[in-house]
Short mmCIF file of C-alpha atoms in Angstrom, two decimals:
data_model
loop_
_atom_site.label_atom_id
_atom_site.label_comp_id
_atom_site.label_asym_id
_atom_site.label_seq_id
_atom_site.Cartn_x
_atom_site.Cartn_y
_atom_site.Cartn_z
CA UNK A 1 -26.32 43.92 14.55
CA UNK A 2 -28.12 40.58 14.58
CA UNK A 3 -29.72 39.39 17.80
CA UNK A 4 -29.22 35.87 19.12
CA UNK A 5 -33.02 35.68 19.33
CA UNK A 6 -33.22 35.81 15.53
CA UNK A 7 -30.84 32.87 15.26
CA UNK A 8 -32.74 30.92 17.94
CA UNK A 9 -35.97 31.50 16.02
CA UNK A 10 -34.35 30.27 12.80
CA UNK A 11 -33.02 27.19 14.61
CA UNK A 12 -36.52 26.44 15.91
CA UNK A 13 -38.02 26.72 12.42
CA UNK A 14 -35.37 24.40 10.98
CA UNK A 15 -35.97 21.84 13.74
CA UNK A 16 -39.73 21.89 13.15
CA UNK A 17 -39.43 21.55 9.36
CA UNK A 18 -39.26 18.12 7.76
CA UNK A 19 -38.44 19.24 4.21
CA UNK A 20 -34.73 19.50 3.49
CA UNK A 21 -35.39 22.19 0.88
CA UNK A 22 -37.39 24.22 3.37
CA UNK A 23 -34.69 23.83 6.01
CA UNK A 24 -32.02 25.10 3.60
CA UNK A 25 -34.29 27.98 2.56
CA UNK A 26 -34.83 29.11 6.17
CA UNK A 27 -31.09 29.00 6.84
CA UNK A 28 -30.30 30.87 3.62
CA UNK A 29 -32.77 33.63 4.47
CA UNK A 30 -31.09 34.08 7.85
CA UNK A 31 -27.57 34.10 6.36
CA UNK A 32 -28.52 36.86 3.92
CA UNK A 33 -29.48 39.11 6.85
CA UNK A 34 -26.13 38.82 8.61
CA UNK A 35 -23.45 41.50 8.55
CA UNK A 36 -20.17 40.25 7.03
CA UNK A 37 -18.49 40.12 10.46
CA UNK A 38 -21.33 37.96 11.81
CA UNK A 39 -21.36 35.26 9.14
CA UNK A 40 -18.68 32.99 10.57
CA UNK A 41 -20.22 33.12 14.03
CA UNK A 42 -23.74 32.53 12.73
CA UNK A 43 -22.76 29.53 10.59
CA UNK A 44 -20.76 27.94 13.42
CA UNK A 45 -23.54 28.30 15.98
CA UNK A 46 -26.26 27.08 13.62
CA UNK A 47 -24.12 24.03 12.85
CA UNK A 48 -24.00 23.33 16.60
CA UNK A 49 -20.28 23.96 17.13
CA UNK A 50 -19.28 27.48 18.22
CA UNK A 51 -16.08 28.95 16.77
CA UNK A 52 -14.35 28.32 20.11
CA UNK A 53 -14.95 24.58 19.81
CA UNK A 54 -15.98 22.41 22.74
CA UNK A 55 -15.75 24.35 25.98
CA UNK A 56 -15.71 21.34 28.29
CA UNK A 57 -18.44 22.74 30.56
CA UNK A 58 -20.42 20.14 32.43
CA UNK A 59 -24.11 19.91 33.20
CA UNK A 60 -23.63 21.03 36.82
CA UNK A 61 -21.84 24.28 35.88
CA UNK A 62 -24.43 25.06 33.23
CA UNK A 63 -27.27 24.39 35.63
CA UNK A 64 -25.74 26.67 38.26
CA UNK A 65 -25.09 29.43 35.71
CA UNK A 66 -28.72 29.29 34.64
CA UNK A 67 -29.96 29.59 38.21
CA UNK A 68 -30.53 33.34 38.05
CA UNK A 69 -33.41 35.21 36.48
CA UNK A 70 -33.63 35.35 32.69
CA UNK A 71 -33.75 38.61 30.75
CA UNK A 72 -37.25 39.83 29.97
CA UNK A 73 -36.52 40.69 26.34
CA UNK A 74 -33.89 39.85 23.70
CA UNK A 75 -30.76 41.99 23.74
CA UNK A 76 -27.87 39.58 23.21
CA UNK A 77 -26.18 39.97 19.82
CA UNK A 78 -24.27 37.27 17.95
CA UNK A 79 -21.09 39.32 18.36
CA UNK A 80 -21.51 39.45 22.14
CA UNK A 81 -22.17 35.72 22.40
CA UNK A 82 -19.06 35.00 20.32
CA UNK A 83 -16.97 37.36 22.46
CA UNK A 84 -18.25 35.91 25.75
CA UNK A 85 -17.62 32.31 24.62
CA UNK A 86 -14.09 33.29 23.59
CA UNK A 87 -13.49 34.72 27.08
CA UNK A 88 -14.74 31.50 28.68
CA UNK A 89 -12.58 29.34 26.40
CA UNK A 90 -9.48 31.41 27.24
CA UNK A 91 -9.73 30.87 31.01
CA UNK A 92 -7.08 28.47 32.32
CA UNK A 93 -5.08 27.72 35.43
CA UNK A 94 -5.98 27.77 39.11
CA UNK A 95 -9.55 28.84 39.78
CA UNK A 96 -10.51 28.35 36.13
CA UNK A 97 -13.74 26.49 36.92
CA UNK A 98 -15.03 29.26 39.18
CA UNK A 99 -14.11 31.97 36.69
CA UNK A 100 -15.76 30.10 33.82
CA UNK A 101 -18.91 29.71 35.91
CA UNK A 102 -18.90 33.44 36.69
CA UNK A 103 -18.52 34.41 33.02
CA UNK A 104 -21.17 31.93 31.98
CA UNK A 105 -23.55 33.28 34.62
CA UNK A 106 -23.02 36.80 33.31
CA UNK A 107 -23.83 35.63 29.78
CA UNK A 108 -26.98 33.82 30.91
CA UNK A 109 -28.15 36.84 32.89
CA UNK A 110 -28.43 38.76 29.60
CA UNK A 111 -30.31 35.93 27.84
CA UNK A 112 -34.03 35.23 27.71
CA UNK A 113 -35.31 31.83 28.85
CA UNK A 114 -35.47 30.60 25.25
CA UNK A 115 -31.93 31.86 24.59
CA UNK A 116 -30.68 30.21 27.79
CA UNK A 117 -32.14 26.88 26.69
CA UNK A 118 -30.48 27.26 23.29
CA UNK A 119 -27.09 28.15 24.82
CA UNK A 120 -27.20 25.17 27.19
CA UNK A 121 -27.82 22.80 24.26
CA UNK A 122 -25.14 24.54 22.20
CA UNK A 123 -22.46 24.23 24.88
CA UNK A 124 -23.41 20.62 25.66
CA UNK A 125 -23.25 19.67 21.98
CA UNK A 126 -26.96 18.81 22.00
CA UNK A 127 -28.09 21.32 19.37
CA UNK A 128 -29.60 18.75 17.00
CA UNK A 129 -31.92 20.89 14.92
CA UNK A 130 -30.77 19.42 11.63
CA UNK A 131 -28.42 22.18 10.41
CA UNK A 132 -25.64 19.72 9.62
CA UNK A 133 -22.70 20.54 7.38
CA UNK A 134 -24.34 19.11 4.25
CA UNK A 135 -27.46 21.17 4.81
CA UNK A 136 -25.42 24.28 5.62
CA UNK A 137 -23.59 23.83 2.31
CA UNK A 138 -26.93 23.91 0.49
CA UNK A 139 -28.04 26.94 2.50
CA UNK A 140 -24.84 28.86 1.74
CA UNK A 141 -25.16 28.01 -1.96
CA UNK A 142 -28.76 29.25 -1.97
CA UNK A 143 -27.91 32.43 -0.05
CA UNK A 144 -24.97 33.24 -2.34
CA UNK A 145 -26.61 32.02 -5.57
CA UNK A 146 -23.62 29.75 -6.12
CA UNK A 147 -23.38 26.07 -7.13
CA UNK A 148 -23.53 23.73 -4.13
CA UNK A 149 -20.63 21.75 -5.62
CA UNK A 150 -18.44 24.87 -5.54
CA UNK A 151 -19.33 25.52 -1.89
CA UNK A 152 -18.69 21.88 -0.99
CA UNK A 153 -15.32 21.93 -2.71
CA UNK A 154 -14.27 25.16 -1.00
CA UNK A 155 -15.31 23.74 2.38
CA UNK A 156 -13.25 20.64 1.70
CA UNK A 157 -10.12 22.73 1.33
CA UNK A 158 -10.88 25.42 3.91
CA UNK A 159 -11.87 23.09 6.73
CA UNK A 160 -14.03 25.97 8.00
CA UNK A 161 -17.55 26.41 6.66
CA UNK A 162 -17.86 29.86 8.21
CA UNK A 163 -14.95 31.23 6.19
CA UNK A 164 -16.42 29.70 3.05
CA UNK A 165 -19.83 31.24 3.76
CA UNK A 166 -18.32 34.69 4.23
CA UNK A 167 -16.41 34.45 0.94
CA UNK A 168 -19.43 33.09 -0.93
CA UNK A 169 -21.82 35.76 0.33
CA UNK A 170 -19.34 38.57 -0.32
CA UNK A 171 -17.86 37.48 -3.67
CA UNK A 172 -19.85 34.54 -5.01
CA UNK A 173 -18.05 32.04 -7.24
CA UNK A 174 -14.88 34.17 -7.39
CA UNK A 175 -14.52 34.03 -3.60
CA UNK A 176 -15.07 30.28 -3.56
CA UNK A 177 -12.43 29.72 -6.26
CA UNK A 178 -9.71 30.99 -3.91
CA UNK A 179 -10.00 27.92 -1.68
CA UNK A 180 -7.62 25.29 -2.98
CA UNK A 181 -5.56 22.44 -1.62
CA UNK A 182 -2.31 23.86 -0.27
CA UNK A 183 0.68 22.31 1.48
CA UNK A 184 0.62 22.66 5.29
CA UNK A 185 -3.18 23.22 5.28
CA UNK A 186 -4.84 19.88 6.13
CA UNK A 187 -8.14 18.76 4.62
CA UNK A 188 -10.76 16.42 6.09
CA UNK A 189 -9.99 12.80 5.15
CA UNK A 190 -12.10 10.76 2.77
CA UNK A 191 -14.09 8.08 4.61
CA UNK A 192 -15.43 4.64 3.76
CA UNK A 193 -18.67 2.71 3.98
CA UNK A 194 -18.89 -0.97 4.90
CA UNK A 195 -19.31 -3.99 2.63
CA UNK A 196 -20.35 -7.45 3.72
CA UNK A 197 -17.45 -9.24 1.99
CA UNK A 198 -15.10 -8.86 -0.97
CA UNK A 199 -17.71 -10.28 -3.36
CA UNK A 200 -20.14 -7.59 -2.23
CA UNK A 201 -17.46 -4.92 -2.71
CA UNK A 202 -16.58 -6.07 -6.23
CA UNK A 203 -20.24 -6.27 -7.21
CA UNK A 204 -20.56 -2.61 -6.19
CA UNK A 205 -17.29 -1.33 -7.69
CA UNK A 206 -16.37 -3.73 -10.49
CA UNK A 207 -12.62 -3.71 -11.15
CA UNK A 208 -11.21 -2.12 -8.01
CA UNK A 209 -8.09 -1.53 -5.95
CA UNK A 210 -7.82 -3.67 -2.83
CA UNK A 211 -5.55 -2.59 0.01
CA UNK A 212 -4.71 -4.03 3.41
CA UNK A 213 -6.90 -2.34 6.00
CA UNK A 214 -4.54 -1.27 8.78
CA UNK A 215 -5.81 -0.62 12.30
CA UNK A 216 -3.49 2.31 12.92
CA UNK A 217 -3.69 6.07 13.28
CA UNK A 218 -4.86 7.94 10.19
CA UNK A 219 -2.28 10.56 9.23
CA UNK A 220 -2.03 13.24 6.58
CA UNK A 221 1.56 14.24 5.81
CA UNK A 222 2.38 17.55 4.13
CA UNK A 223 5.77 18.41 2.70
CA UNK A 224 6.81 21.83 1.38
CA UNK A 225 10.54 21.84 0.78
CA UNK A 226 12.22 20.93 4.07
CA UNK A 227 9.11 21.71 6.08
CA UNK A 228 7.02 18.66 7.03
CA UNK A 229 3.81 18.62 9.04
CA UNK A 230 1.80 15.60 10.19
CA UNK A 231 -1.92 15.85 10.97
CA UNK A 232 -4.44 13.41 12.45
CA UNK A 233 -7.83 12.58 10.96
CA UNK A 234 -9.27 15.37 13.16
CA UNK A 235 -6.67 17.74 11.60
CA UNK A 236 -4.64 18.14 14.82
CA UNK A 237 -0.94 18.84 14.27
CA UNK A 238 1.04 15.92 15.77
CA UNK A 239 4.33 16.61 14.00
CA UNK A 240 6.37 16.72 17.21
CA UNK A 241 5.10 13.29 18.31
CA UNK A 242 6.13 11.38 15.17
CA UNK A 243 9.73 12.27 14.22
CA UNK A 244 10.21 9.07 12.19
CA UNK A 245 7.36 10.08 9.86
CA UNK A 246 8.86 13.53 9.47
CA UNK A 247 12.25 12.06 8.63
CA UNK A 248 10.75 9.66 6.09
CA UNK A 249 8.85 12.45 4.32
CA UNK A 250 11.80 14.85 4.35
CA UNK A 251 13.96 12.22 2.66
CA UNK A 252 11.60 11.85 -0.31
CA UNK A 253 12.81 13.42 -3.57
CA UNK A 254 9.56 15.29 -4.30
CA UNK A 255 9.67 18.98 -3.39
CA UNK A 256 6.00 19.12 -2.44
CA UNK A 257 3.63 16.39 -1.29
CA UNK A 258 0.32 15.84 0.47
CA UNK A 259 -0.07 12.19 1.44
CA UNK A 260 -2.86 10.22 3.12
CA UNK A 261 -2.04 7.09 5.07
CA UNK A 262 -1.77 5.23 8.36
CA UNK A 263 0.89 5.15 11.05
CA UNK A 264 1.06 1.88 12.94
CA UNK A 265 3.26 0.28 15.59
CA UNK A 266 4.54 -3.10 14.45
CA UNK A 267 5.90 -5.93 16.56
CA UNK A 268 9.49 -7.10 15.83
CA UNK A 269 8.17 -9.81 13.48
CA UNK A 270 6.10 -7.28 11.51
CA UNK A 271 2.68 -8.08 12.98
CA UNK A 272 0.53 -5.04 13.81
CA UNK A 273 0.18 -4.10 17.45
CA UNK A 274 -3.33 -3.34 18.76
CA UNK A 275 -4.79 0.05 17.93
CA UNK A 276 -4.64 1.19 21.57
CA UNK A 277 -0.90 0.51 21.61
CA UNK A 278 -0.30 2.59 18.48
CA UNK A 279 -2.33 5.45 19.98
CA UNK A 280 0.07 5.66 22.93
CA UNK A 281 2.36 7.54 20.55
CA UNK A 282 -0.21 10.34 20.32
CA UNK A 283 -0.73 11.07 24.03
CA UNK A 284 -0.81 14.59 25.43
CA UNK A 285 2.41 14.36 27.43
CA UNK A 286 5.12 12.34 25.77
CA UNK A 287 8.78 11.61 26.17
CA UNK A 288 9.04 11.33 22.39
CA UNK A 289 12.52 9.82 22.28
CA UNK A 290 11.65 7.14 24.84
CA UNK A 291 8.33 6.35 23.17
CA UNK A 292 9.98 6.16 19.77
CA UNK A 293 12.49 3.64 21.09
CA UNK A 294 9.74 1.59 22.73
CA UNK A 295 7.08 1.88 20.00
CA UNK A 296 8.52 2.90 16.64
CA UNK A 297 5.92 3.82 14.05
CA UNK A 298 5.79 2.62 10.46
CA UNK A 299 3.98 4.65 7.83
CA UNK A 300 1.93 3.13 5.03
CA UNK A 301 0.52 5.65 2.55
CA UNK A 302 -2.41 4.90 0.26
CA UNK A 303 -3.16 8.21 -1.48
CA UNK A 304 -1.40 11.22 -2.96
CA UNK A 305 -3.42 14.46 -3.03
CA UNK A 306 -0.73 16.84 -4.29
CA UNK A 307 2.66 16.40 -5.87
CA UNK A 308 5.09 19.16 -6.90
CA UNK A 309 2.48 21.84 -7.52
CA UNK A 310 -0.15 19.58 -9.09
CA UNK A 311 -3.48 19.10 -7.29
CA UNK A 312 -4.64 15.50 -7.66
CA UNK A 313 -7.83 15.43 -5.58
CA UNK A 314 -10.06 15.65 -8.66
CA UNK A 315 -8.10 13.05 -10.61
CA UNK A 316 -9.26 9.42 -10.75
CA UNK A 317 -7.92 7.23 -7.97
CA UNK A 318 -5.92 5.16 -10.46
CA UNK A 319 -3.92 8.28 -11.42
CA UNK A 320 -3.40 9.25 -7.77
CA UNK A 321 -2.18 5.74 -6.96
CA UNK A 322 0.29 5.93 -9.87
CA UNK A 323 1.60 9.28 -8.59
CA UNK A 324 2.00 7.76 -5.13
CA UNK A 325 3.99 4.81 -6.48
CA UNK A 326 6.27 7.18 -8.42
CA UNK A 327 6.88 9.49 -5.47
CA UNK A 328 7.45 6.93 -2.69
CA UNK A 329 9.53 3.77 -2.26
CA UNK A 330 7.49 0.57 -2.14
CA UNK A 331 8.09 0.10 1.59
CA UNK A 332 6.04 3.25 2.32
CA UNK A 333 3.07 2.28 0.12
CA UNK A 334 0.30 0.07 1.47
CA UNK A 335 0.13 -3.33 -0.26
CA UNK A 336 -2.40 -3.01 -3.07
CA UNK A 337 -3.95 -5.28 -5.71
CA UNK A 338 -6.15 -4.25 -8.64
CA UNK A 339 -8.63 -6.93 -9.68
CA UNK A 340 -12.20 -7.71 -10.67
CA UNK A 341 -11.86 -11.42 -9.88
CA UNK A 342 -13.60 -12.54 -6.64
CA UNK A 343 -11.26 -15.50 -6.12
CA UNK A 344 -8.17 -13.31 -6.44
CA UNK A 345 -9.75 -10.76 -4.09
CA UNK A 346 -10.57 -13.48 -1.56
CA UNK A 347 -6.94 -14.66 -1.52
CA UNK A 348 -5.74 -11.08 -0.97
CA UNK A 349 -8.25 -10.67 1.86
CA UNK A 350 -7.08 -13.93 3.47
CA UNK A 351 -3.44 -12.80 3.24
CA UNK A 352 -4.29 -9.50 4.98
CA UNK A 353 -5.96 -11.41 7.81
CA UNK A 354 -3.05 -13.84 8.05
CA UNK A 355 -0.70 -10.87 8.50
CA UNK A 356 -2.81 -9.72 11.45
CA UNK A 357 -4.67 -6.87 9.75
CA UNK A 358 -8.39 -6.08 9.97
CA UNK A 359 -9.28 -6.90 6.38
CA UNK A 360 -9.14 -4.88 3.16
CA UNK A 361 -10.27 -1.61 1.66
CA UNK A 362 -11.87 -1.74 -1.79
CA UNK A 363 -11.62 1.49 -3.79
CA UNK A 364 -13.17 2.60 -7.06
CA UNK A 365 -10.46 3.36 -9.61
CA UNK A 366 -12.33 6.21 -11.30
CA UNK A 367 -13.34 8.15 -8.16
CA UNK A 368 -11.92 11.53 -7.10
CA UNK A 369 -10.81 12.15 -3.53
CA UNK A 370 -13.97 13.28 -1.71
CA UNK A 371 -12.49 14.90 1.39
CA UNK A 372 -14.68 14.70 4.46
CA UNK A 373 -17.25 12.46 2.76
CA UNK A 374 -18.24 8.89 3.56
CA UNK A 375 -19.16 7.71 0.09
CA UNK A 376 -19.56 4.40 -1.70
CA UNK A 377 -16.28 4.81 -3.63
CA UNK A 378 -14.36 3.38 -0.65
CA UNK A 379 -15.64 0.20 1.00
CA UNK A 380 -14.15 -1.50 4.05
CA UNK A 381 -14.33 -5.28 4.40
CA UNK A 382 -13.53 -6.83 7.77
CA UNK A 383 -13.49 -10.36 9.10
CA UNK A 384 -16.10 -9.46 11.72
CA UNK A 385 -18.93 -6.99 11.37
CA UNK A 386 -18.06 -3.73 13.10
CA UNK A 387 -19.61 -0.29 13.40
CA UNK A 388 -18.27 2.96 14.80
CA UNK A 389 -21.02 4.07 17.19
CA UNK A 390 -21.47 6.87 19.71
CA UNK A 391 -21.94 6.29 23.44
CA UNK A 392 -25.20 7.97 24.47
CA UNK A 393 -25.33 6.79 28.09
CA UNK A 394 -24.05 4.10 30.45
CA UNK A 395 -25.51 2.16 33.35
CA UNK A 396 -23.78 1.67 36.68
CA UNK A 397 -22.27 -1.78 37.08
CA UNK A 398 -22.98 -4.44 39.67
CA UNK A 399 -20.78 -6.80 41.67
CA UNK A 400 -17.11 -6.28 40.85
CA UNK A 401 -18.13 -3.44 38.51
CA UNK A 402 -19.98 -1.54 41.24
CA UNK A 403 -19.05 2.15 41.14
CA UNK A 404 -18.11 1.95 37.46
CA UNK A 405 -20.13 2.85 34.38
CA UNK A 406 -20.49 -0.41 32.51
CA UNK A 407 -23.45 -1.12 30.20
CA UNK A 408 -23.13 1.23 27.22
CA UNK A 409 -26.06 2.68 25.25
CA UNK A 410 -24.98 2.81 21.61
CA UNK A 411 -26.25 4.99 18.78
CA UNK A 412 -25.73 5.48 15.04
CA UNK A 413 -25.86 8.94 13.50
CA UNK A 414 -28.95 9.99 11.56
CA UNK A 415 -27.60 12.22 8.74
CA UNK A 416 -31.04 13.76 8.19
CA UNK A 417 -31.41 15.15 11.70
CA UNK A 418 -28.00 15.08 13.35
CA UNK A 419 -29.43 13.01 16.20
CA UNK A 420 -28.35 9.52 17.21
CA UNK A 421 -30.51 6.42 16.83
CA UNK A 422 -30.04 3.88 19.60
CA UNK A 423 -29.22 0.34 18.43
CA UNK A 424 -28.67 -1.48 21.69
CA UNK A 425 -26.47 -1.90 24.74
CA UNK A 426 -23.34 -3.82 25.65
CA UNK A 427 -21.06 -4.36 28.64
CA UNK A 428 -18.90 -6.98 26.91
CA UNK A 429 -15.28 -6.60 25.87
CA UNK A 430 -14.41 -4.12 28.62
CA UNK A 431 -11.20 -4.56 30.59
CA UNK A 432 -10.79 -3.14 34.10
CA UNK A 433 -8.63 -0.34 32.70
CA UNK A 434 -11.20 0.48 30.03
CA UNK A 435 -14.02 0.50 32.58
CA UNK A 436 -12.14 3.00 34.73
CA UNK A 437 -11.30 5.17 31.70
CA UNK A 438 -14.81 5.23 30.28
CA UNK A 439 -16.27 6.04 33.70
CA UNK A 440 -14.04 9.12 33.98
CA UNK A 441 -14.72 10.21 30.40
CA UNK A 442 -18.48 9.73 30.55
CA UNK A 443 -18.83 11.52 33.88
CA UNK A 444 -16.90 14.44 32.40
CA UNK A 445 -19.56 14.55 29.65
CA UNK A 446 -22.59 14.01 31.89
CA UNK A 447 -25.76 15.84 30.91
CA UNK A 448 -28.20 14.06 33.21
CA UNK A 449 -28.84 10.89 35.20
CA UNK A 450 -31.36 8.74 37.01
CA UNK A 451 -30.82 6.08 39.67
CA UNK A 452 -28.95 3.69 37.37
CA UNK A 453 -28.02 5.54 34.16
CA UNK A 454 -25.72 8.46 33.34
CA UNK A 455 -26.54 10.25 30.07
CA UNK A 456 -23.58 11.84 28.30
CA UNK A 457 -22.85 14.30 25.52
CA UNK A 458 -22.63 12.18 22.35
CA UNK A 459 -18.89 12.56 21.77
CA UNK A 460 -17.15 9.26 22.48
CA UNK A 461 -16.88 6.96 19.45
CA UNK A 462 -16.44 3.25 20.10
CA UNK A 463 -15.85 0.45 17.59
CA UNK A 464 -18.39 -2.29 18.21
CA UNK A 465 -18.13 -5.82 16.85
CA UNK A 466 -21.38 -7.78 16.46
CA UNK A 467 -22.66 -10.97 14.90
CA UNK A 468 -25.73 -9.69 13.08
CA UNK A 469 -28.60 -7.23 13.12
CA UNK A 470 -32.16 -8.10 14.06
CA UNK A 471 -35.49 -6.31 13.76
CA UNK A 472 -36.48 -4.80 17.09
CA UNK A 473 -39.50 -2.69 18.06
CA UNK A 474 -37.64 -1.78 21.25
CA UNK A 475 -35.39 0.76 19.53
CA UNK A 476 -36.47 3.78 17.44
CA UNK A 477 -34.56 2.68 14.34
CA UNK A 478 -36.32 -0.70 14.36
CA UNK A 479 -32.99 -2.55 14.47
CA UNK A 480 -30.76 -3.93 17.22
CA UNK A 481 -27.26 -5.38 17.42
CA UNK A 482 -26.89 -9.06 18.36
CA UNK A 483 -23.95 -10.12 20.53
CA UNK A 484 -22.41 -6.67 20.53
CA UNK A 485 -19.02 -6.21 22.22
CA UNK A 486 -16.52 -3.39 22.52
CA UNK A 487 -13.54 -3.74 20.24
CA UNK A 488 -11.86 -0.38 20.97
CA UNK A 489 -12.60 3.25 21.65
CA UNK A 490 -11.65 5.51 18.74
CA UNK A 491 -10.48 8.81 20.29
CA UNK A 492 -9.25 10.04 16.92
CA UNK A 493 -12.80 10.07 15.57
CA UNK A 494 -15.53 12.66 16.12
CA UNK A 495 -19.20 11.89 16.63
CA UNK A 496 -19.76 13.20 13.09
CA UNK A 497 -17.47 10.38 11.84
CA UNK A 498 -19.62 7.64 13.36
CA UNK A 499 -21.47 5.22 11.10
CA UNK A 500 -24.93 6.32 10.05
CA UNK A 501 -28.27 4.59 10.49
CA UNK A 502 -28.35 4.38 6.67
CA UNK A 503 -25.22 2.20 6.77
CA UNK A 504 -26.81 0.01 9.45
CA UNK A 505 -29.96 -0.41 7.34
CA UNK A 506 -27.88 -1.32 4.29
CA UNK A 507 -26.08 -4.03 6.28
CA UNK A 508 -29.44 -5.38 7.45
CA UNK A 509 -30.81 -5.39 3.89
CA UNK A 510 -27.77 -7.34 2.69
CA UNK A 511 -28.22 -9.76 5.59
CA UNK A 512 -31.86 -10.38 4.56
CA UNK A 513 -30.85 -10.82 0.92
CA UNK A 514 -28.30 -13.49 1.85
CA UNK A 515 -30.86 -15.29 4.00
CA UNK A 516 -33.34 -15.33 1.10
CA UNK A 517 -30.82 -16.56 -1.47
#
């Protein structure tokens, strides 16, 4: 049985190592030592997200649970930690907070001081030692002596890196080959980078497909015979909330489909309603019939990943788009134009804006579907510069905002470390309702505070519009947002989906190039 102390030591080594190869090697060496039944737990914890997911435990409860004496020597095993966290996650109902605190205290009583510190950071989502999914893929490949591409592909279909690691370490390439796209098993969506304008996008992609960029809810629709399931971008099953999408998919002639698209609420004249309005259809407690009558959803699909037994994820986008057009009526397919001509692309972009949409997506015609990846094959072009950033902290407001958390501290994700690089602050664009909501949500994620600032677990993703970037020695990334304002919170996105500091630097480089031209 593997001790938690061994994992904590490996995590420390990874955090202290700058070399990506050395990080992957340290992780691989640890994975090889695990018993088969420990692999899924070990991978999940090293990646910073236990198998039980986010436990919703605040800083106060964790601090109280850690108040007792620490164990003198290591004795906690990975299996015991996994079991104890599962018990905590299962507690619900009246008195749940007290019972969770009791169970957590019992776990901490068996942990050394170093293990307690590790567990606090794990539960708070602050375990930023650099063992991100991409690095874990390399470590699993090294440990199993398998190609990294095969591990990455299996993870794309499994949606669970722990399961993939167990199969790879037990069976090698044969175990990895079993993971395939299947109906009713959602996969992580492909993501996009940003481009300055349509000219910039066409320079990068050449002849490309342009699509209206809809500010709706990302949905993945699976059909297997008469069974239809609808999943969000975070892979949550929302089938019951969207009966009109289910009906539309069930009516399609294809026996089997996996579709990627957007669901959006449209006004009577066809203009898109704001994102926050569309997201009302995905609330926790819904009168679905009443909400459907008030806010009917329209689906626009832009990709086809599987059709009647044929996997299409590895096929060029142009072939997937053709399969989509054959399988669906035109009213269910997002408006699309294929061109290499900047003037034609500019007119298409202007039409999308005139219809009330955010802008366009530009997509490489020869690219496969890279599930879960934010690559350069998909580029988003908007009328205003925007970034999806993570809220790191917020300052208490003054005057009419007294008692509310107002000025947001914003960070971009650093893919090399898993940490977040602060880019600036903003209190603009916040309505009274949004101020009240973000105060509740940030306090629920509090991990510390001083007289004027509450620091929060980096979980809330917010879309920020800004005019430009400027060099700034004030922030660790050397860049700051100018005239930043809140456009909308994006509850459907995870912190891992936020824009990276690499994307921010690329925008700044393009900005400098334009200024020099």
